Amino acid sequence: MEWKRFLSIPVCSVFLLMGFVYYITVFIFIEDWVGLQSSAGTLNAMIFTFMASLCLFSFLVCVLTEPGYVPSPYVPDVEGAAVPPHQEPLNNVSNIQASI
């Protein structure tokens, strides 16, 4: 069921774009800059490969995991509702501006 998410156009376009960027960077830019046969070129290619693989891994985790849910006892704050004095409102801007 989770693998059906890979058949969408945005996910496939990200893979194509990352493949294009990887190919251009490693086999065009680094090859012309220092060459892949040199130690500097190999090091740069390895570092870029590591960073690109981390980027794709984080993208895969975002695609494959569920976004979560809102807990059932959650009730949003209502504007203008009375707040007990022992609780500080988190997003009440008027109290912050009045104290300044």
PDB file of C-alpha atoms in Angstrom:
ATOM      1  CA  MET A   1       0.000   0.000   0.000  1.00  0.00           C
ATOM      2  CA  GLU A   2       2.829   2.430   0.799  1.00  0.00           C
ATOM      3  CA  TRP A   3       4.511   1.712  -2.531  1.00  0.00           C
ATOM      4  CA  LYS A   4       1.531   3.168  -4.420  1.00  0.00           C
ATOM      5  CA  ARG A   5       2.691   6.605  -3.284  1.00  0.00           C
ATOM      6  CA  PHE A   6       5.695   6.320  -5.616  1.00  0.00           C
ATOM      7  CA  LEU A   7       3.476   6.293  -8.694  1.00  0.00           C
ATOM      8  CA  SER A   8       2.531   9.956  -8.337  1.00  0.00           C
ATOM      9  CA  ILE A   9       3.897  12.606 -10.672  1.00  0.00           C
ATOM     10  CA  PRO A  10       5.514  14.790  -7.945  1.00  0.00           C
ATOM     11  CA  VAL A  11       7.443  11.867  -6.429  1.00  0.00           C
ATOM     12  CA  CYS A  12       8.661  10.646  -9.817  1.00  0.00           C
ATOM     13  CA  SER A  13       9.643  14.181 -10.809  1.00  0.00           C
ATOM     14  CA  VAL A  14      11.742  14.545  -7.632  1.00  0.00           C
ATOM     15  CA  PHE A  15      13.602  11.329  -8.460  1.00  0.00           C
ATOM     16  CA  LEU A  16      14.183  12.463 -12.037  1.00  0.00           C
ATOM     17  CA  LEU A  17      15.366  15.903 -10.910  1.00  0.00           C
ATOM     18  CA  MET A  18      17.735  14.460  -8.304  1.00  0.00           C
ATOM     19  CA  GLY A  19      19.122  12.013 -10.857  1.00  0.00           C
ATOM     20  CA  PHE A  20      19.669  14.840 -13.338  1.00  0.00           C
ATOM     21  CA  VAL A  21      21.388  17.046 -10.732  1.00  0.00           C
ATOM     22  CA  TYR A  22      23.575  14.141  -9.585  1.00  0.00           C
ATOM     23  CA  TYR A  23      24.630  13.249 -13.128  1.00  0.00           C
ATOM     24  CA  ILE A  24      25.397  16.867 -14.075  1.00  0.00           C
ATOM     25  CA  THR A  25      27.317  17.549 -10.869  1.00  0.00           C
ATOM     26  CA  VAL A  26      29.434  14.402 -10.738  1.00  0.00           C
ATOM     27  CA  PHE A  27      30.002  13.512 -14.373  1.00  0.00           C
ATOM     28  CA  ILE A  28      30.074  16.997 -15.910  1.00  0.00           C
ATOM     29  CA  PHE A  29      31.173  19.572 -13.313  1.00  0.00           C
ATOM     30  CA  ILE A  30      33.527  17.524 -11.140  1.00  0.00           C
ATOM     31  CA  GLU A  31      34.964  15.676 -14.152  1.00  0.00           C
ATOM     32  CA  ASP A  32      35.758  18.980 -15.919  1.00  0.00           C
ATOM     33  CA  TRP A  33      36.932  20.687 -12.727  1.00  0.00           C
ATOM     34  CA  VAL A  34      39.483  18.225 -11.285  1.00  0.00           C
ATOM     35  CA  GLY A  35      38.694  14.885 -12.903  1.00  0.00           C
ATOM     36  CA  LEU A  36      37.242  11.821 -11.256  1.00  0.00           C
ATOM     37  CA  GLN A  37      40.558   9.955 -11.442  1.00  0.00           C
ATOM     38  CA  SER A  38      42.251  12.395  -9.040  1.00  0.00           C
ATOM     39  CA  SER A  39      41.964  12.132  -5.279  1.00  0.00           C
ATOM     40  CA  ALA A  40      40.306  15.562  -5.020  1.00  0.00           C
ATOM     41  CA  GLY A  41      37.721  14.627  -7.643  1.00  0.00           C
ATOM     42  CA  THR A  42      36.989  11.302  -5.981  1.00  0.00           C
ATOM     43  CA  LEU A  43      36.635  12.981  -2.585  1.00  0.00           C
ATOM     44  CA  ASN A  44      34.285  15.641  -3.959  1.00  0.00           C
ATOM     45  CA  ALA A  45      32.218  12.984  -5.753  1.00  0.00           C
ATOM     46  CA  MET A  46      31.998  10.887  -2.591  1.00  0.00           C
ATOM     47  CA  ILE A  47      30.931  13.852  -0.467  1.00  0.00           C
ATOM     48  CA  PHE A  48      28.300  14.892  -3.010  1.00  0.00           C
ATOM     49  CA  THR A  49      27.060  11.292  -3.298  1.00  0.00           C
ATOM     50  CA  PHE A  50      26.726  11.098   0.484  1.00  0.00           C
ATOM     51  CA  MET A  51      24.803  14.382   0.651  1.00  0.00           C
ATOM     52  CA  ALA A  52      22.534  13.418  -2.240  1.00  0.00           C
ATOM     53  CA  SER A  53      21.803  10.044  -0.666  1.00  0.00           C
ATOM     54  CA  LEU A  54      20.891  11.752   2.627  1.00  0.00           C
ATOM     55  CA  CYS A  55      18.575  14.066   0.709  1.00  0.00           C
ATOM     56  CA  LEU A  56      16.867  11.142  -1.023  1.00  0.00           C
ATOM     57  CA  PHE A  57      16.639   9.213   2.240  1.00  0.00           C
ATOM     58  CA  SER A  58      14.877  12.095   3.999  1.00  0.00           C
ATOM     59  CA  PHE A  59      12.531  12.444   1.020  1.00  0.00           C
ATOM     60  CA  LEU A  60      11.714   8.721   1.164  1.00  0.00           C
ATOM     61  CA  VAL A  61      11.002   8.951   4.883  1.00  0.00           C
ATOM     62  CA  CYS A  62       8.641  11.861   4.260  1.00  0.00           C
ATOM     63  CA  VAL A  63       6.833   9.974   1.495  1.00  0.00           C
ATOM     64  CA  LEU A  64       6.514   6.675   3.357  1.00  0.00           C
ATOM     65  CA  THR A  65       5.523   7.837   6.847  1.00  0.00           C
ATOM     66  CA  GLU A  66       2.073   8.909   7.889  1.00  0.00           C
ATOM     67  CA  PRO A  67       1.666  12.594   8.754  1.00  0.00           C
ATOM     68  CA  GLY A  68       0.043  11.851  12.115  1.00  0.00           C
ATOM     69  CA  TYR A  69      -3.279  12.902  13.550  1.00  0.00           C
ATOM     70  CA  VAL A  70      -4.846  15.353  15.963  1.00  0.00           C
ATOM     71  CA  PRO A  71      -5.592  13.758  19.354  1.00  0.00           C
ATOM     72  CA  SER A  72      -9.305  13.367  20.090  1.00  0.00           C
ATOM     73  CA  PRO A  73      -9.266  15.361  23.388  1.00  0.00           C
ATOM     74  CA  TYR A  74      -7.710  18.400  21.660  1.00  0.00           C
ATOM     75  CA  VAL A  75      -9.911  21.503  21.681  1.00  0.00           C
ATOM     76  CA  PRO A  76      -8.626  24.665  19.980  1.00  0.00           C
ATOM     77  CA  ASP A  77      -8.459  27.912  21.949  1.00  0.00           C
ATOM     78  CA  VAL A  78     -11.419  30.202  21.429  1.00  0.00           C
ATOM     79  CA  GLU A  79     -10.624  33.896  21.072  1.00  0.00           C
ATOM     80  CA  GLY A  80     -12.043  36.026  23.848  1.00  0.00           C
ATOM     81  CA  ALA A  81     -12.580  33.082  26.204  1.00  0.00           C
ATOM     82  CA  ALA A  82     -11.814  33.624  29.867  1.00  0.00           C
ATOM     83  CA  VAL A  83      -8.435  32.227  30.868  1.00  0.00           C
ATOM     84  CA  PRO A  84      -7.836  31.177  34.474  1.00  0.00           C
ATOM     85  CA  PRO A  85      -5.256  33.431  36.169  1.00  0.00           C
ATOM     86  CA  HIS A  86      -2.822  30.564  36.797  1.00  0.00           C
ATOM     87  CA  GLN A  87      -2.550  29.801  33.066  1.00  0.00           C
ATOM     88  CA  GLU A  88      -0.601  32.067  30.750  1.00  0.00           C
ATOM     89  CA  PRO A  89      -2.092  32.251  27.237  1.00  0.00           C
ATOM     90  CA  LEU A  90       0.445  31.221  24.623  1.00  0.00           C
ATOM     91  CA  ASN A  91      -0.722  33.384  21.749  1.00  0.00           C
ATOM     92  CA  ASN A  92      -2.370  36.383  23.377  1.00  0.00           C
ATOM     93  CA  VAL A  93      -0.616  39.360  21.815  1.00  0.00           C
ATOM     94  CA  SER A  94      -2.639  41.989  23.685  1.00  0.00           C
ATOM     95  CA  ASN A  95      -1.226  40.890  27.066  1.00  0.00           C
ATOM     96  CA  ILE A  96       2.321  41.024  25.714  1.00  0.00           C
ATOM     97  CA  GLN A  97       1.863  44.493  24.258  1.00  0.00           C
ATOM     98  CA  ALA A  98       0.165  45.771  27.422  1.00  0.00           C
ATOM     99  CA  SER A  99       3.058  44.637  29.610  1.00  0.00           C
ATOM    100  CA  ILE A 100       5.656  46.373  27.433  1.00  0.00           C
TER     101      ILE A 100
END
